Short mmCIF file of C-alpha atoms in Angstrom, two decimals:
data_model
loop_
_atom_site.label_atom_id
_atom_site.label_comp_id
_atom_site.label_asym_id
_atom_site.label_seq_id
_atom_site.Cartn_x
_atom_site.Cartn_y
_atom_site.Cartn_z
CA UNK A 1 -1.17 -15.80 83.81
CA UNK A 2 2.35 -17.56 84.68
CA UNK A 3 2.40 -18.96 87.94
CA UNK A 4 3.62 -17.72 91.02
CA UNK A 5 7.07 -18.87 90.20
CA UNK A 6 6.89 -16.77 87.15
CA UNK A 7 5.67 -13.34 88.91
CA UNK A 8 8.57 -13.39 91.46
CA UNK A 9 11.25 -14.46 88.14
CA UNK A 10 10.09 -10.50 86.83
CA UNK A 11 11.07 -9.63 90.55
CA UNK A 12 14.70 -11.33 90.22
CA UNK A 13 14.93 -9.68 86.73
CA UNK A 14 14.92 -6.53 88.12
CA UNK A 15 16.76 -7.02 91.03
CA UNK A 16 19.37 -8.88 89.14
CA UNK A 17 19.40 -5.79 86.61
CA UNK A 18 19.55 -3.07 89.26
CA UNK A 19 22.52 -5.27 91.46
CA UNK A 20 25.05 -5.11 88.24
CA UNK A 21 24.33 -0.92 87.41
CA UNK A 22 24.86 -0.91 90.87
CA UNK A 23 28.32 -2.36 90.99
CA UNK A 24 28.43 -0.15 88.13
CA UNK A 25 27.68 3.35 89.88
CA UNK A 26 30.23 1.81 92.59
CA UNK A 27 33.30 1.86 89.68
CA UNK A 28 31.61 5.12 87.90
CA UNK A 29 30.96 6.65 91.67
CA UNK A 30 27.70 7.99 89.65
CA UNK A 31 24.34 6.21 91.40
CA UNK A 32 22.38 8.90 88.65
CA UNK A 33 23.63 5.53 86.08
CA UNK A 34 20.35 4.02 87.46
CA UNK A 35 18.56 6.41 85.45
CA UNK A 36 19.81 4.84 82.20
CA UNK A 37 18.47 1.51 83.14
CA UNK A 38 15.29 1.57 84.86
CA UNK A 39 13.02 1.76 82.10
CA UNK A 40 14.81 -1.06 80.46
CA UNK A 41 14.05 -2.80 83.74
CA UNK A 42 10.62 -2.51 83.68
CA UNK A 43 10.08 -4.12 80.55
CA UNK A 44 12.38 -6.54 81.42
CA UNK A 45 9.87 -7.64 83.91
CA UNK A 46 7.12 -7.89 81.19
CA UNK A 47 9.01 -9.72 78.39
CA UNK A 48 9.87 -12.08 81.81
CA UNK A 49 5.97 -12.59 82.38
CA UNK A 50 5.44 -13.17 78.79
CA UNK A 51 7.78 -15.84 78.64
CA UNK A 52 6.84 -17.46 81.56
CA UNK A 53 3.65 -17.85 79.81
CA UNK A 54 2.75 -20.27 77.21
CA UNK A 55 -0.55 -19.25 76.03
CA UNK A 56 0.49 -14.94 76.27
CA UNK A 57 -1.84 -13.05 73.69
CA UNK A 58 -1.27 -10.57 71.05
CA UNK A 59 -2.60 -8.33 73.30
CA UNK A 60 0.26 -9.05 75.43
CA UNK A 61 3.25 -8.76 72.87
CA UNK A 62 1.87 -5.58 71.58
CA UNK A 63 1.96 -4.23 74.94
CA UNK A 64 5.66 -4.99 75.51
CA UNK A 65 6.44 -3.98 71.71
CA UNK A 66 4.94 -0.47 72.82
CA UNK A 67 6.37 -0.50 76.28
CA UNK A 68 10.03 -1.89 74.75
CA UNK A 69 10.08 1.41 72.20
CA UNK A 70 9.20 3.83 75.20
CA UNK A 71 12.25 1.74 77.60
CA UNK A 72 14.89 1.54 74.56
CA UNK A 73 14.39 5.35 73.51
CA UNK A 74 14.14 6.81 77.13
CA UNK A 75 17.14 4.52 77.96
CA UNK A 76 19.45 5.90 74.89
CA UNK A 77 18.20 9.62 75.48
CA UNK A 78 18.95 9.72 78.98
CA UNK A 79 22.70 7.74 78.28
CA UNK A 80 23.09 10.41 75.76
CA UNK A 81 22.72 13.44 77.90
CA UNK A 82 24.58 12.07 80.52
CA UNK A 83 27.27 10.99 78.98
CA UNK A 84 30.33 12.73 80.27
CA UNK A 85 28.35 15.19 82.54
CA UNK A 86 29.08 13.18 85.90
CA UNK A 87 26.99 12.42 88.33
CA UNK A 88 23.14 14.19 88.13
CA UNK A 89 23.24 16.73 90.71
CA UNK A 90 19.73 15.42 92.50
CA UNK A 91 22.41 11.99 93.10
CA UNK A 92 24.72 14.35 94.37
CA UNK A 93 22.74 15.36 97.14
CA UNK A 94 21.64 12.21 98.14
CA UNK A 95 25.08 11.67 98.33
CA UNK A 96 25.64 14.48 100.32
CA UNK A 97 23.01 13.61 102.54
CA UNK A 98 23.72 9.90 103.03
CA UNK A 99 27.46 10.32 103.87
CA UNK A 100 29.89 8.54 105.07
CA UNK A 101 29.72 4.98 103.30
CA UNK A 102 26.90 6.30 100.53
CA UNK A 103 28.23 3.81 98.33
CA UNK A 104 26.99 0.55 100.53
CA UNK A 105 23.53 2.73 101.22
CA UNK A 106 22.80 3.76 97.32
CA UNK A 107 22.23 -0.32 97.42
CA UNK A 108 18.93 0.03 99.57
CA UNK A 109 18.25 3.74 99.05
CA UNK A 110 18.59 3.74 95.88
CA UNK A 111 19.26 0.76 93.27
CA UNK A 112 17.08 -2.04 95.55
CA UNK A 113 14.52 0.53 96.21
CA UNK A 114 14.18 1.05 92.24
CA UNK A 115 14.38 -2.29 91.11
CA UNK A 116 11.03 -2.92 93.46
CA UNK A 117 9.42 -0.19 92.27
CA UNK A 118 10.23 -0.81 88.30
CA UNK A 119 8.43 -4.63 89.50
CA UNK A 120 5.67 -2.89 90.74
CA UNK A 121 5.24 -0.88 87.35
CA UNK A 122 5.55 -3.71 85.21
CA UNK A 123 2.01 -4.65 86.72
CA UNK A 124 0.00 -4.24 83.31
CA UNK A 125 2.00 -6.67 81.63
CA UNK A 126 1.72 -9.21 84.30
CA UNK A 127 -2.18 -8.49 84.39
CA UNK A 128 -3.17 -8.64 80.84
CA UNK A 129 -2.02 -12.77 80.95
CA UNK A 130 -4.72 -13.04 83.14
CA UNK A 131 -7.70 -12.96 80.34
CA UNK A 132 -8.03 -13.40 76.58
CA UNK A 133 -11.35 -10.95 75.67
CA UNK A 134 -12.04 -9.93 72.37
CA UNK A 135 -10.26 -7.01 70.90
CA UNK A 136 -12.56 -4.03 71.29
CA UNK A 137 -12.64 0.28 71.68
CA UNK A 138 -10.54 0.04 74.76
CA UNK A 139 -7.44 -1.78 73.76
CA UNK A 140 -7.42 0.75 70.17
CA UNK A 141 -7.94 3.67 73.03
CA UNK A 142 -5.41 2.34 75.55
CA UNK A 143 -2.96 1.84 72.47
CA UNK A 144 -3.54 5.21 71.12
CA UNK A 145 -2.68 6.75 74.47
CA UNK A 146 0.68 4.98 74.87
CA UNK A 147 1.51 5.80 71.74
CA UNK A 148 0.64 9.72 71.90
CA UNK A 149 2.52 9.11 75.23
CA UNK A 150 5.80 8.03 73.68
CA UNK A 151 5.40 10.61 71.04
CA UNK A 152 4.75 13.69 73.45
CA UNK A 153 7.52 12.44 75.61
CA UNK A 154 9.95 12.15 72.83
CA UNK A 155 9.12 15.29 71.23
CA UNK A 156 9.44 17.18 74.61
CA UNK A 157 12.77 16.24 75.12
CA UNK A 158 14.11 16.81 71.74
CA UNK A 159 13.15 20.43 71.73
CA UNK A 160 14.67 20.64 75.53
CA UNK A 161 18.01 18.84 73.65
CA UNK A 162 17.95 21.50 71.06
CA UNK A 163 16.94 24.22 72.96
CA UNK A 164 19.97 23.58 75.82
CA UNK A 165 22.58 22.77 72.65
CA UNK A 166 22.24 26.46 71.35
CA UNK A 167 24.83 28.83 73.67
CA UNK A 168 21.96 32.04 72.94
CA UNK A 169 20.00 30.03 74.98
CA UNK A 170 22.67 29.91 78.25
CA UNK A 171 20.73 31.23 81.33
CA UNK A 172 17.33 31.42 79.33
CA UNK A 173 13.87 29.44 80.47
CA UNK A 174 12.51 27.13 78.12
CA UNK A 175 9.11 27.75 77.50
CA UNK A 176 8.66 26.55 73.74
CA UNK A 177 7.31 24.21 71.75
CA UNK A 178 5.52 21.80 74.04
CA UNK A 179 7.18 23.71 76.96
CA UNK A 180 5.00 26.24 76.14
CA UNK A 181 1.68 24.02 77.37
CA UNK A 182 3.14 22.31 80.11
CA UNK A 183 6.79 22.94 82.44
CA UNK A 184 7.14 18.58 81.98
CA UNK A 185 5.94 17.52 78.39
CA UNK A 186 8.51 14.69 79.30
CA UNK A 187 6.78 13.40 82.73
CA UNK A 188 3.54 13.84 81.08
CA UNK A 189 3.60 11.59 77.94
CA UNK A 190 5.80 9.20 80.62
CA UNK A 191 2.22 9.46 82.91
CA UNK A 192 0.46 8.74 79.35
CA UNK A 193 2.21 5.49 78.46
CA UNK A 194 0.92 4.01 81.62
CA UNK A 195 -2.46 4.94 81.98
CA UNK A 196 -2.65 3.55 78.53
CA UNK A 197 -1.25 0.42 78.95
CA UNK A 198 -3.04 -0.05 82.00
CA UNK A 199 -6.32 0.33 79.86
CA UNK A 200 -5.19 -2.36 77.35
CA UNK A 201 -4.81 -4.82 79.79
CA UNK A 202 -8.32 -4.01 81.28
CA UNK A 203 -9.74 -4.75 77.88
CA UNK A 204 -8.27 -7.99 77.92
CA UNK A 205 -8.76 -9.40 81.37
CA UNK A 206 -11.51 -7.11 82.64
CA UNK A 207 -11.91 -6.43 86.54
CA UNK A 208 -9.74 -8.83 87.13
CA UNK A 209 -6.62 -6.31 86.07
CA UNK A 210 -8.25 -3.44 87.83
CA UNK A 211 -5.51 -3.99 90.39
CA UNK A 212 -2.64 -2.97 88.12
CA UNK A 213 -3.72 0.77 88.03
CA UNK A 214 -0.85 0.69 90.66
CA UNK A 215 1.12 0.85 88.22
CA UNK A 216 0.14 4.38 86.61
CA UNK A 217 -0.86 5.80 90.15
CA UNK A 218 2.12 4.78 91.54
CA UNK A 219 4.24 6.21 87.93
CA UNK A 220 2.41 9.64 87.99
CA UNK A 221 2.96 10.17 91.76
CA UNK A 222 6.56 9.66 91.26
CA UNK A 223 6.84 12.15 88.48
CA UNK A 224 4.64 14.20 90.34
CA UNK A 225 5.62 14.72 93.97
CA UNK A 226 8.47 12.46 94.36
CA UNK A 227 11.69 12.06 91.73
CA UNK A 228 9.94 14.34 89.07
CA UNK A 229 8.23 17.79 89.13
CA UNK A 230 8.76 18.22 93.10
CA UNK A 231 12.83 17.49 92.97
CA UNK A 232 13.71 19.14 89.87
CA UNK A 233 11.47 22.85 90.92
CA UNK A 234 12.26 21.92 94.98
CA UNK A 235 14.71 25.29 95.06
CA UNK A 236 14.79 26.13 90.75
CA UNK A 237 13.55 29.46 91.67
CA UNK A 238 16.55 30.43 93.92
CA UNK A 239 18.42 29.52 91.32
CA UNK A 240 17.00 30.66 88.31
CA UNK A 241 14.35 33.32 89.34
CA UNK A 242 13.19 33.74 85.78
CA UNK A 243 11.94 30.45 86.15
CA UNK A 244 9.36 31.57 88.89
CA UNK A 245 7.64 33.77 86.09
CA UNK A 246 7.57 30.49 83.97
CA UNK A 247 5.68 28.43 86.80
CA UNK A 248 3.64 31.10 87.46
CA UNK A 249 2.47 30.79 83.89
CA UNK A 250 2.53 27.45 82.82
CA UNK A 251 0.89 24.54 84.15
CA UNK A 252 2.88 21.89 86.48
CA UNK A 253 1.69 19.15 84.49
CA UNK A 254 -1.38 18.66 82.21
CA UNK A 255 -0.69 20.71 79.52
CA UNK A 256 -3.19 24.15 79.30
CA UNK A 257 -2.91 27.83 77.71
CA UNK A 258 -0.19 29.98 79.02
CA UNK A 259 -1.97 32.13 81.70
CA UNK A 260 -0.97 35.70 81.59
CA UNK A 261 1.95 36.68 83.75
CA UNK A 262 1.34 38.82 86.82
#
């Protein structure tokens, strides 16, 4: 476990990080830039821990190497289907809302606020220094699971990128592929990742890394009630009602059969 100096350096990291793509969103006047960066952030914030250690495990590295392939390709999707598009419209009404002088406030209500909470999420990384057990069914389980996480994630949002490229599909719902099973294949194998690493690093520190399940409580309530699921379907069905039929049919989350539409 690297000292207390070290835990606070994953801190700066992130803050340091989230400070320039804020100076950045200032130039771009686009604060939805943040999106691009935070996972890179996160693991930022790990790789900082590791280093900070001397003694870090294998455990440890294949942790990060798991956690740096889910930052890198969520980074590169996201700065892929942004690019060009402006500013994401759930940024826009912050804006809207946070008027005049948003610019000086996206520091604190946005960009500061994220670069704590991408800290917070780097938990597991920080926690697995903190012991050196014997590889055993729960690391090969908590691997598995942020690996199926990474894959369902990436899957999910290459059928949305396909399905959105295609002009027949203009106005439609998608409700294929893994869309079929759940309305946010992408927020669910995100919620996967991090319930799996958290497992890995209980394997190799025990109780004493039972605190870092902060990390995937705090990740699945914000894909689930706060920047997720909740903002994106807040007022979808006033603006695509066809999408009300899809909700009404498709589970929120956890993917499941299609019900039967009313």
């Amino acid at each position: 476990m690297p000292e207390l100096r070290g835990v606070f350096a994953g801190l700066a990291f992130t803050v340091g990080v989230l400070l320039v793509t804020w100076v950045a969103s200032l130039v771009r006047r686009d604060a939805s830039v943040v999106d691009r960066v935070w996972s890179l952030a996160i693991v930022g914030a790990g790789w900082t821990f590791f280093l900070q250690t001397p003694d870090a495990s294998g455990r440890a590295l294949w942790m990060l190497v798991l956690g740096s392939l889910w930052a890198l390709r969520l980074s590169l999707f996201i700065t892929w289907r942004n690019w060009g598009h402006g500013e994401d419209r759930r940024y826009r009404q912050i804006r809207e809302r946070n008027q005049p002088h948003f610019g000086v406030k996206s520091l604190y209500l946005v960009f500061l606020l994220q670069a704590g909470l991408a800290w917070v999420v780097a938990a597991p990384f920080l926690a697995v220094l903190g012991g050196s057990r014997p590889w055993g069914l729960l690391d090969i389980a908590g691997l598995a699971l942020a690996a199926f996480g990474i894959v369902f994630e990436a899957i999910g949002d290459a059928q949305m990128a396909r399905f959105k490229a295609d002009p027949r599909h203009h106005g439609q719902v998608m409700d294929r592929g893994l869309w079929r099973y759940t309305r946010h294949p992408n927020y669910f194998g995100e919620a996967c990742v991090w319930w799996g690493l958290w497992l890995v690093a209980l394997a190799g520190a025990g109780s004493g890394a039972a605190w870092s399940v902060v990390s995937p409580l705090l990740m699945t309530v914000l894909l689930l009630k706060v920047s997720g699921v909740s903002l994106l379907e807040k007022d979808i069905g006033e603006r695509r009602p066809a999408y009300r039929d899809y909700i009404a049919r498709t589970n929120a989350f956890v993917p499941g059969p299609p019900k039967d539409a009313a």
